[in-house]
C-alpha atoms as a PDB file:
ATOM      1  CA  UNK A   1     -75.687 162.074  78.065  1.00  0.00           C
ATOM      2  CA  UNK A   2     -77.839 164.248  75.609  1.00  0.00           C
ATOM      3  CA  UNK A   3     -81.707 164.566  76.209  1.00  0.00           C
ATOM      4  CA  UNK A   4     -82.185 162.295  72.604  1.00  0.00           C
ATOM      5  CA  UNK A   5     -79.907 159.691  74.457  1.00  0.00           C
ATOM      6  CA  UNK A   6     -81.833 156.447  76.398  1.00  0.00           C
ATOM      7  CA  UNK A   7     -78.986 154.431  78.543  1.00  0.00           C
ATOM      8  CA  UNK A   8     -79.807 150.926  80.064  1.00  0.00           C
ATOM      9  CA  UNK A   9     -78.431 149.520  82.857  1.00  0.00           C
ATOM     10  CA  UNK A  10     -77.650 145.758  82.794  1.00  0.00           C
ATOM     11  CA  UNK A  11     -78.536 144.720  86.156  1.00  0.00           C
ATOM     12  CA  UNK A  12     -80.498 141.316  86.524  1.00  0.00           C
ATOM     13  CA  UNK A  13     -83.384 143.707  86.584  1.00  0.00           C
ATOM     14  CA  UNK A  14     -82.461 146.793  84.156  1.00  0.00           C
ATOM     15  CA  UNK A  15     -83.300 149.899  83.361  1.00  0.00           C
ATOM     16  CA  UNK A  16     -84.171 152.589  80.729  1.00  0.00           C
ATOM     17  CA  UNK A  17     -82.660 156.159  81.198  1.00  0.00           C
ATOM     18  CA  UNK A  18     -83.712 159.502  79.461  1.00  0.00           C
ATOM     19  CA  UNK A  19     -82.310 162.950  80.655  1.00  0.00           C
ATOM     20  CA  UNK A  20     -85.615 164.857  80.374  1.00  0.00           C
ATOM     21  CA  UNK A  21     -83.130 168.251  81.470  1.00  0.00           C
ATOM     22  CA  UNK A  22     -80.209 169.425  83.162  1.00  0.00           C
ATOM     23  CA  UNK A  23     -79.873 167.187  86.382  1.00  0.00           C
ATOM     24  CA  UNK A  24     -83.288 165.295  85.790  1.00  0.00           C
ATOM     25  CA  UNK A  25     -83.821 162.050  84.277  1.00  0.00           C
ATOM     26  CA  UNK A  26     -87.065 159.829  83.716  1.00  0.00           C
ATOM     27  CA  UNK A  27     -86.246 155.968  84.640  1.00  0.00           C
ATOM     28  CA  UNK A  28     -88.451 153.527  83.809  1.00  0.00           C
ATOM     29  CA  UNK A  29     -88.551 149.436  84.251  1.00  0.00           C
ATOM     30  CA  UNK A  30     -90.396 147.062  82.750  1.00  0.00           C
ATOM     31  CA  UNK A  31     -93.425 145.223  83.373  1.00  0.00           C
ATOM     32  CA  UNK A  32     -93.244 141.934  82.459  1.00  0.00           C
ATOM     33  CA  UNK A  33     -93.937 139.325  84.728  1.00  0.00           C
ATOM     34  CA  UNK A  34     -90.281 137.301  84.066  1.00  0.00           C
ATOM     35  CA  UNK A  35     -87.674 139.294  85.115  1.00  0.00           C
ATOM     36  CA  UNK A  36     -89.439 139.788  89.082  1.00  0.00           C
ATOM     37  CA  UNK A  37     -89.581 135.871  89.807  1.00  0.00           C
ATOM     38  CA  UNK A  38     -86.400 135.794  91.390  1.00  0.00           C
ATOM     39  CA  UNK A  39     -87.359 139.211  93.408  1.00  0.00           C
ATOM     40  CA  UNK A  40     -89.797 138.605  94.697  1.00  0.00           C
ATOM     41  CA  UNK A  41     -91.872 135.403  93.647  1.00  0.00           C
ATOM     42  CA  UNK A  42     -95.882 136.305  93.954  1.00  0.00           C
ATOM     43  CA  UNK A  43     -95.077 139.764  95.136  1.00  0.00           C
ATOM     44  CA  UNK A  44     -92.556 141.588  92.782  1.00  0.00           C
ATOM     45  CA  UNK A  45     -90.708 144.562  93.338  1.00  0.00           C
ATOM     46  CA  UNK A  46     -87.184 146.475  91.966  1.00  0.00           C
ATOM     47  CA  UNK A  47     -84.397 145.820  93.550  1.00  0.00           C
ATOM     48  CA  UNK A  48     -83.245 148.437  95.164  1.00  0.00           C
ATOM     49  CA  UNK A  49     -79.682 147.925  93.536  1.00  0.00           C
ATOM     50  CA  UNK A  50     -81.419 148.379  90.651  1.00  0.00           C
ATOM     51  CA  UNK A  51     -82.839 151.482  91.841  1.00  0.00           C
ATOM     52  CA  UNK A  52     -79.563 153.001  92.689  1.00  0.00           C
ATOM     53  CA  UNK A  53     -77.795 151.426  89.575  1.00  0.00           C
ATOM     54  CA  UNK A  54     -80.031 153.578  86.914  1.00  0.00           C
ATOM     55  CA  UNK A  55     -78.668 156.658  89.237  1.00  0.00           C
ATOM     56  CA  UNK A  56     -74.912 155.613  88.773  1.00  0.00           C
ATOM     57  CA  UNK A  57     -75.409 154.874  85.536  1.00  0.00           C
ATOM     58  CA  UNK A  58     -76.956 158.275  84.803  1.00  0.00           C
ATOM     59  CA  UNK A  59     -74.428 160.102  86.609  1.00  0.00           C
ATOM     60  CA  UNK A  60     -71.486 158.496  85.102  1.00  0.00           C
ATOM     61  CA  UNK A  61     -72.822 159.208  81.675  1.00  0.00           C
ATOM     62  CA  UNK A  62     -71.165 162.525  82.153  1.00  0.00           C
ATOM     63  CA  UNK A  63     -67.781 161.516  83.408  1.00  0.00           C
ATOM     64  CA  UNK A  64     -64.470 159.552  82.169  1.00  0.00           C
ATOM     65  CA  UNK A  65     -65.013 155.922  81.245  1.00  0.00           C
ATOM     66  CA  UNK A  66     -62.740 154.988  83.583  1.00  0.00           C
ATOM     67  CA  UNK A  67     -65.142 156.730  86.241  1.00  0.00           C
ATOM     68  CA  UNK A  68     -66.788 153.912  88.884  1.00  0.00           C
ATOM     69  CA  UNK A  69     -68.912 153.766  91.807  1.00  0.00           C
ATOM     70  CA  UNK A  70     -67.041 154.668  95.230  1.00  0.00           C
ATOM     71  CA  UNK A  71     -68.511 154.992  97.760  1.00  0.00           C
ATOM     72  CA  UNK A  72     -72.821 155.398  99.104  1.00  0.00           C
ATOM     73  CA  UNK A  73     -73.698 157.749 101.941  1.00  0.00           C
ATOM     74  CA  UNK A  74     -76.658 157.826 103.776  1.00  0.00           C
ATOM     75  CA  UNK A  75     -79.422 156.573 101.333  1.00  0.00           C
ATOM     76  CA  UNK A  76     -83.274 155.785 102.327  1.00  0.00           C
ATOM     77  CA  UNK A  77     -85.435 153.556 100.178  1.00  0.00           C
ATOM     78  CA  UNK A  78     -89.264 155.067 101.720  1.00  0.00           C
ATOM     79  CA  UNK A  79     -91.333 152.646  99.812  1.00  0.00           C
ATOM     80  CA  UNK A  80     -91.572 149.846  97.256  1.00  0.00           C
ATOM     81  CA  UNK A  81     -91.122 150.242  93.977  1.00  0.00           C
ATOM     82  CA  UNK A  82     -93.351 148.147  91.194  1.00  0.00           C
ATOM     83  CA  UNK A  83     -92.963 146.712  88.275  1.00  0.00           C
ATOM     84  CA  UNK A  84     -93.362 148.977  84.847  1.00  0.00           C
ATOM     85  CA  UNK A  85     -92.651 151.840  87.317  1.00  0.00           C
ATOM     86  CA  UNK A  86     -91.744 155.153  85.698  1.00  0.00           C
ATOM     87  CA  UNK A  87     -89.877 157.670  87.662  1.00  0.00           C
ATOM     88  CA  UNK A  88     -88.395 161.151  88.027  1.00  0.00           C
ATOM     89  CA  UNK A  89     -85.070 161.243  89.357  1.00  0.00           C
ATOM     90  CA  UNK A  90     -83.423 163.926  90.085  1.00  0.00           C
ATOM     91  CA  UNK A  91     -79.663 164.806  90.663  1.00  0.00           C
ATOM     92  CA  UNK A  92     -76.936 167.368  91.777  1.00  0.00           C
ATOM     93  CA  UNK A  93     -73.122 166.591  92.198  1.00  0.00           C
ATOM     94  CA  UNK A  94     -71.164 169.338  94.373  1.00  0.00           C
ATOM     95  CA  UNK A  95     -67.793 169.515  92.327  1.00  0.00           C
ATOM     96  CA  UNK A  96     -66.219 170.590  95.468  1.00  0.00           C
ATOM     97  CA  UNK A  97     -66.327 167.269  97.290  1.00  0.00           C
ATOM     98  CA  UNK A  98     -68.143 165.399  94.732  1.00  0.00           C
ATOM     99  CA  UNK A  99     -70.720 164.453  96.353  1.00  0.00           C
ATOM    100  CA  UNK A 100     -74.006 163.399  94.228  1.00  0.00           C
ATOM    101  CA  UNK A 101     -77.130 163.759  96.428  1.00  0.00           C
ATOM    102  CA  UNK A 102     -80.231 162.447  94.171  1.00  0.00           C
ATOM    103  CA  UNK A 103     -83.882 161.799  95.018  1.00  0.00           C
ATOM    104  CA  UNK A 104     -85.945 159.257  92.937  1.00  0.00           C
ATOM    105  CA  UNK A 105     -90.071 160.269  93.175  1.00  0.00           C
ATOM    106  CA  UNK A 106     -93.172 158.529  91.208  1.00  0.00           C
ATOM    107  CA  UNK A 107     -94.150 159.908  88.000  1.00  0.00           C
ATOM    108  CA  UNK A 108     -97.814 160.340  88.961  1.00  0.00           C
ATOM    109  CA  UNK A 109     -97.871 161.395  92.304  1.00  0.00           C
ATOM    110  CA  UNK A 110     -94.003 163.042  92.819  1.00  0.00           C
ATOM    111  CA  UNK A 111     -93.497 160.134  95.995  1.00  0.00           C
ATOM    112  CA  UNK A 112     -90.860 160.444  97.037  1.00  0.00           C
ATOM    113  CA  UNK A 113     -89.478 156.708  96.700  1.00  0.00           C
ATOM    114  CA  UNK A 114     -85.411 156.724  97.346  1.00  0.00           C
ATOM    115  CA  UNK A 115     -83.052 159.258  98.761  1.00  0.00           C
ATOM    116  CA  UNK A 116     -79.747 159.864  99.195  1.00  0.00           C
ATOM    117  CA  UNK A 117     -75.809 160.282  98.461  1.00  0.00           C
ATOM    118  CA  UNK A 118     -73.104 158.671  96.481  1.00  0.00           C
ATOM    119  CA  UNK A 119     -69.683 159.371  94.954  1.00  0.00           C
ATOM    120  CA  UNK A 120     -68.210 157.965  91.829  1.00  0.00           C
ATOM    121  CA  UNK A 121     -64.031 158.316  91.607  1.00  0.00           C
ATOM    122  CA  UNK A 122     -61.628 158.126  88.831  1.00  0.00           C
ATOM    123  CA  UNK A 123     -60.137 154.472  89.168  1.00  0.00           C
ATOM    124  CA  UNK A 124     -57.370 155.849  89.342  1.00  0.00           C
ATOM    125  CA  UNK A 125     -58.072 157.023  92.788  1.00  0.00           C
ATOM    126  CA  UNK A 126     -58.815 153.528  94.222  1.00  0.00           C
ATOM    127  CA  UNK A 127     -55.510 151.875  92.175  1.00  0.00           C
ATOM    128  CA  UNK A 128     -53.238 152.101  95.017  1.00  0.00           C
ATOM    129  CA  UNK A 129     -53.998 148.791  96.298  1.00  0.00           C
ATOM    130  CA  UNK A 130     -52.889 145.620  94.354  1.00  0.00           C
ATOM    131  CA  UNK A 131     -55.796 143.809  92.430  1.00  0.00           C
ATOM    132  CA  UNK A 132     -56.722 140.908  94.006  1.00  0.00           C
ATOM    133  CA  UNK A 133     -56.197 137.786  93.122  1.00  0.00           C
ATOM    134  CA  UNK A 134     -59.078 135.954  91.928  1.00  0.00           C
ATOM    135  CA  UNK A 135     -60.683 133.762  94.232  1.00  0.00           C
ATOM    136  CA  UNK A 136     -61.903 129.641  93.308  1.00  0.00           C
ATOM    137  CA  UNK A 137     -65.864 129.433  93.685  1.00  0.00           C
ATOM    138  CA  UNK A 138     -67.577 126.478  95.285  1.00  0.00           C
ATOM    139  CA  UNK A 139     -70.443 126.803  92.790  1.00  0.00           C
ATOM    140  CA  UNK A 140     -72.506 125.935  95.605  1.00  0.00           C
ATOM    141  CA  UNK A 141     -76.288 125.708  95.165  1.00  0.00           C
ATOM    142  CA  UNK A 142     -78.176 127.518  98.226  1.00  0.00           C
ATOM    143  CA  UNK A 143     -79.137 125.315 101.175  1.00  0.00           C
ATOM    144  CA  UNK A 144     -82.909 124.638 101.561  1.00  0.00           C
ATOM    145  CA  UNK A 145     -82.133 127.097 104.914  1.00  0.00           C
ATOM    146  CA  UNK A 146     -81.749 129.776 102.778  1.00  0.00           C
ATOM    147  CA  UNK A 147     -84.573 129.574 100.662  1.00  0.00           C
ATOM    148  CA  UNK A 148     -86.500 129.378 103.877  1.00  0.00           C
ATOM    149  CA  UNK A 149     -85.193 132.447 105.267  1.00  0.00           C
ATOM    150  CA  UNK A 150     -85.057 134.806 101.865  1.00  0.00           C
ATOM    151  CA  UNK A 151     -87.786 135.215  98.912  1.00  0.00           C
ATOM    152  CA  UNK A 152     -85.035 136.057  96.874  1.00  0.00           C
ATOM    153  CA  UNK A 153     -84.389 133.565  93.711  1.00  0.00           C
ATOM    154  CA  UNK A 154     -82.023 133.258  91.700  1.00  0.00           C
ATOM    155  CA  UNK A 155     -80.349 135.242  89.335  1.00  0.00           C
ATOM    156  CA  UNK A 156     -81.164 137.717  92.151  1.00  0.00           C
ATOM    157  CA  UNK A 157     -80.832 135.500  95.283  1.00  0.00           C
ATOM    158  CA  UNK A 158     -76.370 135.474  95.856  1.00  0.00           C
ATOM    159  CA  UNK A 159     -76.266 133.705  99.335  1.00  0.00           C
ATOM    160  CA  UNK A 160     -74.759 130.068  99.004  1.00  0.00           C
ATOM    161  CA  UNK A 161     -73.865 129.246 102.587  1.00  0.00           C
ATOM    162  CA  UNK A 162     -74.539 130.837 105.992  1.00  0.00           C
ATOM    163  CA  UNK A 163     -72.783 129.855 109.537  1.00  0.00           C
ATOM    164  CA  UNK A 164     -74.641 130.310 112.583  1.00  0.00           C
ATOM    165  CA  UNK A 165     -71.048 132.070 113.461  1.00  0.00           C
ATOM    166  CA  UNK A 166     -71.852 135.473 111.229  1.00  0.00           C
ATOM    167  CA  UNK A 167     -69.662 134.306 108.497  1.00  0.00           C
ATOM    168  CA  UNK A 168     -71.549 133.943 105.279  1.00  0.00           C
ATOM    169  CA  UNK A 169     -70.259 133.042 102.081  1.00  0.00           C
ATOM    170  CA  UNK A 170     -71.442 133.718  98.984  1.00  0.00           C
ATOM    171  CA  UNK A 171     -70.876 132.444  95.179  1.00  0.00           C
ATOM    172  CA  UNK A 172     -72.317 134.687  92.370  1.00  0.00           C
ATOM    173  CA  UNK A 173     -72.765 133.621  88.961  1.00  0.00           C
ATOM    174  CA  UNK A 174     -70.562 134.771  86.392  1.00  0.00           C
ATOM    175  CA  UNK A 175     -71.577 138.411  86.273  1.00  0.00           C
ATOM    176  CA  UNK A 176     -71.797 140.827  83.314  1.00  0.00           C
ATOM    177  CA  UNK A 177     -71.908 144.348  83.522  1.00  0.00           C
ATOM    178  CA  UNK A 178     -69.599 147.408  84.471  1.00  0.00           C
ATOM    179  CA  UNK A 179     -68.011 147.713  87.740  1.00  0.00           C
ATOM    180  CA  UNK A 180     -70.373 149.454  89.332  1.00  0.00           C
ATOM    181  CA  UNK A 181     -72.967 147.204  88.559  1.00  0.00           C
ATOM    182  CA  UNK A 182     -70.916 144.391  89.904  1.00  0.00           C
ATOM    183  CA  UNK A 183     -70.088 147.040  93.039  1.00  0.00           C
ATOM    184  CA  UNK A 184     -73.729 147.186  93.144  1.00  0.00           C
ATOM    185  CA  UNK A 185     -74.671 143.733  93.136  1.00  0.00           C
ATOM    186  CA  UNK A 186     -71.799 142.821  95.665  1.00  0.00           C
ATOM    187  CA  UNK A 187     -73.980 144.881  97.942  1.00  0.00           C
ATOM    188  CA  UNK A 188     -77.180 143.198  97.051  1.00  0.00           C
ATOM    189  CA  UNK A 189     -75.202 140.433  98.406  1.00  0.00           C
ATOM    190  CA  UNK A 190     -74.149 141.865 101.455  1.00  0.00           C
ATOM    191  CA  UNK A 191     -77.883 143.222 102.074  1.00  0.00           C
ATOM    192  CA  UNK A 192     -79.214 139.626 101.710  1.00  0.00           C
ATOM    193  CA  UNK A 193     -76.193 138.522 104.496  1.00  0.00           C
ATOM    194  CA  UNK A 194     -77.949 141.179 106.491  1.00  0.00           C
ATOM    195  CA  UNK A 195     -81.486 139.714 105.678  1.00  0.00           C
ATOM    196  CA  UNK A 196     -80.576 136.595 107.456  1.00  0.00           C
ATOM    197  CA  UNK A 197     -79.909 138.515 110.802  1.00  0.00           C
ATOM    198  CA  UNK A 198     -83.732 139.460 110.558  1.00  0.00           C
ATOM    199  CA  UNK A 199     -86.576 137.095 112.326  1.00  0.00           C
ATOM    200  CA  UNK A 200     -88.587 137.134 109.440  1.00  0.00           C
ATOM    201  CA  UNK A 201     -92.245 136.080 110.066  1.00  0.00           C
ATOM    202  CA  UNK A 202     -94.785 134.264 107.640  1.00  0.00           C
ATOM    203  CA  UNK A 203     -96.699 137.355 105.645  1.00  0.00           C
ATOM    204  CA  UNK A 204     -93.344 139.975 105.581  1.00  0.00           C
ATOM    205  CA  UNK A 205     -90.346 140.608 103.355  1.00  0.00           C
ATOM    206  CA  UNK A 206     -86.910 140.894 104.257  1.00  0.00           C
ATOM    207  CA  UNK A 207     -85.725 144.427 102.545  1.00  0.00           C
ATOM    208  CA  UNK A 208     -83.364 147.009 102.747  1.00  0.00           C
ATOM    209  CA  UNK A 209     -84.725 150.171 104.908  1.00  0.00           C
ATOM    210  CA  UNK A 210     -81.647 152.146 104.549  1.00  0.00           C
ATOM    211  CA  UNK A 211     -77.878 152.388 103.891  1.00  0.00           C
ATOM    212  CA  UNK A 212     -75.712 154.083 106.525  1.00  0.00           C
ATOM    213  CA  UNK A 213     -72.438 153.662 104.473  1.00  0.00           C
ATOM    214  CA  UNK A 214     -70.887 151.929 101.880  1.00  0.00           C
ATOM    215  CA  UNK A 215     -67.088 152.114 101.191  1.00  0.00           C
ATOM    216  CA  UNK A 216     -65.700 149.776  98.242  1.00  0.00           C
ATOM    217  CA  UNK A 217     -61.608 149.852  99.645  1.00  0.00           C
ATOM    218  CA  UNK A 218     -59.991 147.720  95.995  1.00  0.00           C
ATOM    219  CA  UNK A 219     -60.901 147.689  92.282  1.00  0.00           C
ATOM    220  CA  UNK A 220     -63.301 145.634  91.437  1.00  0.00           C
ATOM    221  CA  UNK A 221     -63.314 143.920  87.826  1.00  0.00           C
ATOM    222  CA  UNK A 222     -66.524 143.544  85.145  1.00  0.00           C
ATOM    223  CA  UNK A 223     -66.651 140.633  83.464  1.00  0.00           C
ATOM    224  CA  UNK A 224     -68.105 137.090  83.295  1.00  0.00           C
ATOM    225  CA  UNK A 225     -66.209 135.315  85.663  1.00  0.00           C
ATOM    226  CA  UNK A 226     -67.413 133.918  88.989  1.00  0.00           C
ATOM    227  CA  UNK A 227     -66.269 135.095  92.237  1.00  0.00           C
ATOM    228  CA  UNK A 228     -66.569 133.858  95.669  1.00  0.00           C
ATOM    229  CA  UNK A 229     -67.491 136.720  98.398  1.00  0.00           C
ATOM    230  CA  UNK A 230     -67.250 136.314 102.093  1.00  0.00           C
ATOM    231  CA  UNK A 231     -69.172 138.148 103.933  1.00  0.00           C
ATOM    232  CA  UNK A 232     -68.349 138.872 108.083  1.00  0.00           C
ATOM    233  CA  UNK A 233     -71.162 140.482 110.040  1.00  0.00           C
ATOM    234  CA  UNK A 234     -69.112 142.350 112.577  1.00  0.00           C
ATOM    235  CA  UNK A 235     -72.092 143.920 114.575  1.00  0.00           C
ATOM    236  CA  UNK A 236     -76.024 143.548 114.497  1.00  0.00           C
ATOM    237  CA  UNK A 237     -77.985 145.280 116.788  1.00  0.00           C
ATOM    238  CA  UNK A 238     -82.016 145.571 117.010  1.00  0.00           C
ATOM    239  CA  UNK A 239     -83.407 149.402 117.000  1.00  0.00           C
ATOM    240  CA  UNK A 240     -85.428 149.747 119.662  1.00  0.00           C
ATOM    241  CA  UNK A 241     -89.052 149.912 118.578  1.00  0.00           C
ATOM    242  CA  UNK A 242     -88.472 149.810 114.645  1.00  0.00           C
ATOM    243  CA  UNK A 243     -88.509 146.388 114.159  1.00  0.00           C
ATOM    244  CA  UNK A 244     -85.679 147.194 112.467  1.00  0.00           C
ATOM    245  CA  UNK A 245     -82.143 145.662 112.376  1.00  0.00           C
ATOM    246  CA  UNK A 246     -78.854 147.407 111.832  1.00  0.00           C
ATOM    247  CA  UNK A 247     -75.984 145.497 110.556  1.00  0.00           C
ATOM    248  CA  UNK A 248     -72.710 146.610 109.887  1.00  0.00           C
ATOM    249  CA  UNK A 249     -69.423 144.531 108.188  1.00  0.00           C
ATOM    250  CA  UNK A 250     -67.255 143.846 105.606  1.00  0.00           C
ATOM    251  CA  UNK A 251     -66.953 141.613 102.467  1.00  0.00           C
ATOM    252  CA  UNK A 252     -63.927 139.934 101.311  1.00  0.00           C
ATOM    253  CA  UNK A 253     -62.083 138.684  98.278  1.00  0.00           C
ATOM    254  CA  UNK A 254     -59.425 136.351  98.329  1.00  0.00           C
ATOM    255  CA  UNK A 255     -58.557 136.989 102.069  1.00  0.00           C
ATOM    256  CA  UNK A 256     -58.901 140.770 101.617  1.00  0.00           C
ATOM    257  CA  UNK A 257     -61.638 143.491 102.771  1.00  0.00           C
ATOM    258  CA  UNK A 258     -63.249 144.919  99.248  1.00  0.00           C
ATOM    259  CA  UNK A 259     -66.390 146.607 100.691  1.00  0.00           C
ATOM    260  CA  UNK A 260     -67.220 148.180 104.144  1.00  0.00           C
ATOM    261  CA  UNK A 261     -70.851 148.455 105.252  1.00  0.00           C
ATOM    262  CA  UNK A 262     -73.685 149.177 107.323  1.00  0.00           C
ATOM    263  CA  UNK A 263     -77.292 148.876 106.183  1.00  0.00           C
ATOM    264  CA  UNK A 264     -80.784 148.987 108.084  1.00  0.00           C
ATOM    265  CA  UNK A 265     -82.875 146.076 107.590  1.00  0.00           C
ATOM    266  CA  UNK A 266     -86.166 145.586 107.970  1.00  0.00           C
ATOM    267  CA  UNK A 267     -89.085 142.434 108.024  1.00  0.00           C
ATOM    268  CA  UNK A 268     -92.287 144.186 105.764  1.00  0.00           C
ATOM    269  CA  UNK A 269     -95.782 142.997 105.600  1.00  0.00           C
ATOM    270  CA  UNK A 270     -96.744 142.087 102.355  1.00  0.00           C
ATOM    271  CA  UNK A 271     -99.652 144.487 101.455  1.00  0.00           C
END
């Protein structure tokens, strides 16, 4: 990626990228009113996918094509992030481990918005399991329950069908973009499985306070074709005087575990 160079991301909600030097990048999103209805309607904000897939997207600008989103470490989103936002990220990958630890901060003020970790592997690296298969989707349309419980809309809202149980399935529309992205929005997904845990009141949000971990364990394809995620919430636990909710799982394909996570929850006012 040269400094003359703009990359986009092609998330739901994209992204413009510049490399303003070595390790530094300016992001910006845009500011018309359209692409925010489905997140959130009357109060819109990035996604915070979207956030972290104009950092991948930087980051693998530099690397083999065939380079993808692993793996997320600890990662803190500190406040919201608005539409026609410009900001300054910031990023340094330790070529011992590989780590990338990145920061994203305002333009005007240097906030700082989102921090945190991630890795991006050679697919080569995750190959060793067999693809899988790909799995029949319900096309389901989401239950009137669901819109109750999440402002999200679609193209952005990916939760079809909850159980009482924990298990929550999920049908995406066909999705276009690189594997990451799709990596990307299959957490999105899992976040809003977590969102339902959350006793959300009249006047707050249901968002995403943090990421504790997030291991993708199988190649995942780009395309346009639909897939049908299942999503098992295997603990979810209140912090004591956060108001916070942790929430920790997996998400399947076709009968087998694709993504390991835990994320940190949270119910926000609407300011």
């Amino acid at each position: 990626m040269t400094s003359s160079s703009v990359l986009r991301t092609g998330m739901p909600i994209g992204a413009s990228i510049r490399r303003t030097s070595v390790g530094r990048m300016e992001i910006g999103f845009p500011s018309a009113a359209a692409p925010y209805e489905s997140h959130f309607p009357g109060y819109p904000v990035i996604p915070a996918v979207s956030l972290l897939a104009a950092v991948v997207t930087a980051v693998q600008a530099d690397l083999p094509s065939h380079s993808h989103l692993s793996e997320l470490g600890p990662t803190v989103f500190r406040a919201p992030v608005i539409p026609g936002a410009v900001l300054n990220a910031s990023v340094n990958t330790d070529p011992v481990n590989e780590w990338t630890d990145f920061r994203l901060q305002t333009g005007v003020n240097s906030r700082s918005v989102v921090r945190g970790t991630l890795k991006i592997a050679e697919r080569s690296r995750l190959s060793a399991l067999e693809e899988p298969q790909q799995a029949g989707s319900a096309n389901a349309t989401p239950s009137n329950a669901i819109y109750s419980r999440l402002p999200h809309r679609p193209p952005m809202l990916l939760i079809s069908a909850w159980s009482e149980e924990a298990e929550i399935t999920t049908d995406t529309v066909p999705v276009v973009g690189s594997p990451s992205e799709v990596r990307l929005l299959m957490l999105e997904a899992w976040a809003q499985a977590a969102c339902l845990q959350l006793n959300t009141e009249k006047g707050s949000l249901p968002v995403i306070a943090s990421i504790e971990f997030a291991r993708w364990t199988a190649p995942t394809d780009s395309g346009s074709r639909e897939q049908q995620w299942r999503h098992q919430i295997e603990d979810a636990r209140d912090l004591p005087s956060t108001g916070m909710k942790r929430v920790e799982g997996r998400v399947e394909l076709a009968g087998r575990s694709i993504l390991e996570a835990a994320v940190v929850v949270a119910a926000r006012p609407v300011i």
